Coordinates of C-alpha atoms in Angstrom, one line a residue:
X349 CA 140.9 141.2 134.5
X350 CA 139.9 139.1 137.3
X351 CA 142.0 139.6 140.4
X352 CA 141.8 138.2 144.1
X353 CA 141.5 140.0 147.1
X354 CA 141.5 139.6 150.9
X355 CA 137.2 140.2 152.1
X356 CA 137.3 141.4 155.6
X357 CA 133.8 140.9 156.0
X358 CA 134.0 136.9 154.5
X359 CA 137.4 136.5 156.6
X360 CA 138.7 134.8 153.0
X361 CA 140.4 135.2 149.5
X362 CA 137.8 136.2 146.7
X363 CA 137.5 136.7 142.9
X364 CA 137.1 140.4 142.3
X365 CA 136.7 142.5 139.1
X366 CA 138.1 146.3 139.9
X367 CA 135.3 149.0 138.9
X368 CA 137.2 152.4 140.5
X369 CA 140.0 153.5 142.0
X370 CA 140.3 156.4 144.9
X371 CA 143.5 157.5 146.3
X372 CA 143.5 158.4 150.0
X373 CA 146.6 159.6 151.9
X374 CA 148.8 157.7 149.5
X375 CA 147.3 154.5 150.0
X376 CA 145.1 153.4 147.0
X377 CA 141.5 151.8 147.6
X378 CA 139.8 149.8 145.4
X379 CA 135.9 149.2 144.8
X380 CA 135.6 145.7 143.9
X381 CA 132.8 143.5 142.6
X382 CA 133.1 140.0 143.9
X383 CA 132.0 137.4 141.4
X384 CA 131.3 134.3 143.7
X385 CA 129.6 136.3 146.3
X386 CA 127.6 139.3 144.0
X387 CA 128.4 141.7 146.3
X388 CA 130.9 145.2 146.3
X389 CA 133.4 145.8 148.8
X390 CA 136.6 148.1 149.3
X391 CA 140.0 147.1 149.6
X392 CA 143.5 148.4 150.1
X393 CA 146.5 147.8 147.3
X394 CA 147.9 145.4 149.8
X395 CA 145.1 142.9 149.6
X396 CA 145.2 142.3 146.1
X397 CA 146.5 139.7 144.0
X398 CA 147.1 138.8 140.7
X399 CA 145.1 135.5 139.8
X400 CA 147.1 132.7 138.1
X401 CA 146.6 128.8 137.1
X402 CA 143.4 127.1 136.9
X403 CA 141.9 128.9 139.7
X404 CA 141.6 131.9 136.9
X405 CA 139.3 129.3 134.4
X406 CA 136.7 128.7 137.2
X407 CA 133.2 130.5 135.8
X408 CA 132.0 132.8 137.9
X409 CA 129.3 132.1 140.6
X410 CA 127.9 135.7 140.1
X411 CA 126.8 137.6 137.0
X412 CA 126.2 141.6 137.1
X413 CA 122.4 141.9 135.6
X414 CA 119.5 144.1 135.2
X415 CA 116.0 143.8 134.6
X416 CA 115.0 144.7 130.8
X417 CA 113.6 148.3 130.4
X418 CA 113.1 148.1 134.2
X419 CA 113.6 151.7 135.3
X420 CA 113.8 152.5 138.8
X421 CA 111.6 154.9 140.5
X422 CA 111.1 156.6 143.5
X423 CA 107.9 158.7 145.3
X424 CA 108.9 162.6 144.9
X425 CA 106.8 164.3 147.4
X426 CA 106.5 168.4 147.3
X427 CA 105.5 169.6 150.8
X428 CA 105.0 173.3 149.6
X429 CA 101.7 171.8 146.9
X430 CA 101.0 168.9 149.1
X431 CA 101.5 166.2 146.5
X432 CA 103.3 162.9 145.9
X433 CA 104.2 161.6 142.7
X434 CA 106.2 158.3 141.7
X435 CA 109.1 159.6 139.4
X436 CA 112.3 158.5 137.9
X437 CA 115.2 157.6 140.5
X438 CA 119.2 157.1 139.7
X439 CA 119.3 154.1 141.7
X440 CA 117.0 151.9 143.4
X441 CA 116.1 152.5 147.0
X442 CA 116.8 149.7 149.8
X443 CA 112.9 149.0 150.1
X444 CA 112.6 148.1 146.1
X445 CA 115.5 146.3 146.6
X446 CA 114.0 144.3 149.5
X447 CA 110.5 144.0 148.0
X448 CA 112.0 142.4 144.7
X449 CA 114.2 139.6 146.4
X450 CA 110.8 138.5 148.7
X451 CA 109.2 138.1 145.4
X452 CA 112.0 136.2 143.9
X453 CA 112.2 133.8 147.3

């Protein structure tokens, strides 16, 4: 379900798809992917609307991807034996992130 929300950072009305839901202090926030912009943001119940009309048949600008069999991975350094090794991460870090969009550009 594609909804539309209010971006504080873009100052405008964006396509989002929900991906979680925290309550705080009975307010509800939402983590949100936006699909024209490919990025995540937060928002409030109050910002959220339900998307109607042709607006809702627009493709999206933005597709969620991921490398094939592309594992991330991180240096794991062990100060007691003096050693680094490059090992399996959860996530990549910001400076893989970085390094792979200078080599896309």
């Amino acid at each position: 379900q594609v909804y539309v929300v209010f971006s504080e950072e873009l100052k405008c009305w964006c396509r989002v798809v929900i991906e979680s839901v925290q309550c705080q202090a009975q307010r509800y926030q939402f983590g949100c992917f936006l699909v024209d912009y490919a990025k995540y943001c937060s928002v409030e119940s109050e910002n959220i609307r339900l998307l109607t009309g042709a607006f809702a048949k627009i493709p999206h600008r933005a597709k969620k991807c991921s490398l094939h069999c592309t594992k991330p991975l991180t240096l794991h350094l062990d100060f007691c034996e003096n050693i680094a090794k490059i090992g399996p991460a959860k996530k990549w870090d910001g400076a893989a992130i970085q390094h792979f969009r200078n080599l896309v550009e």
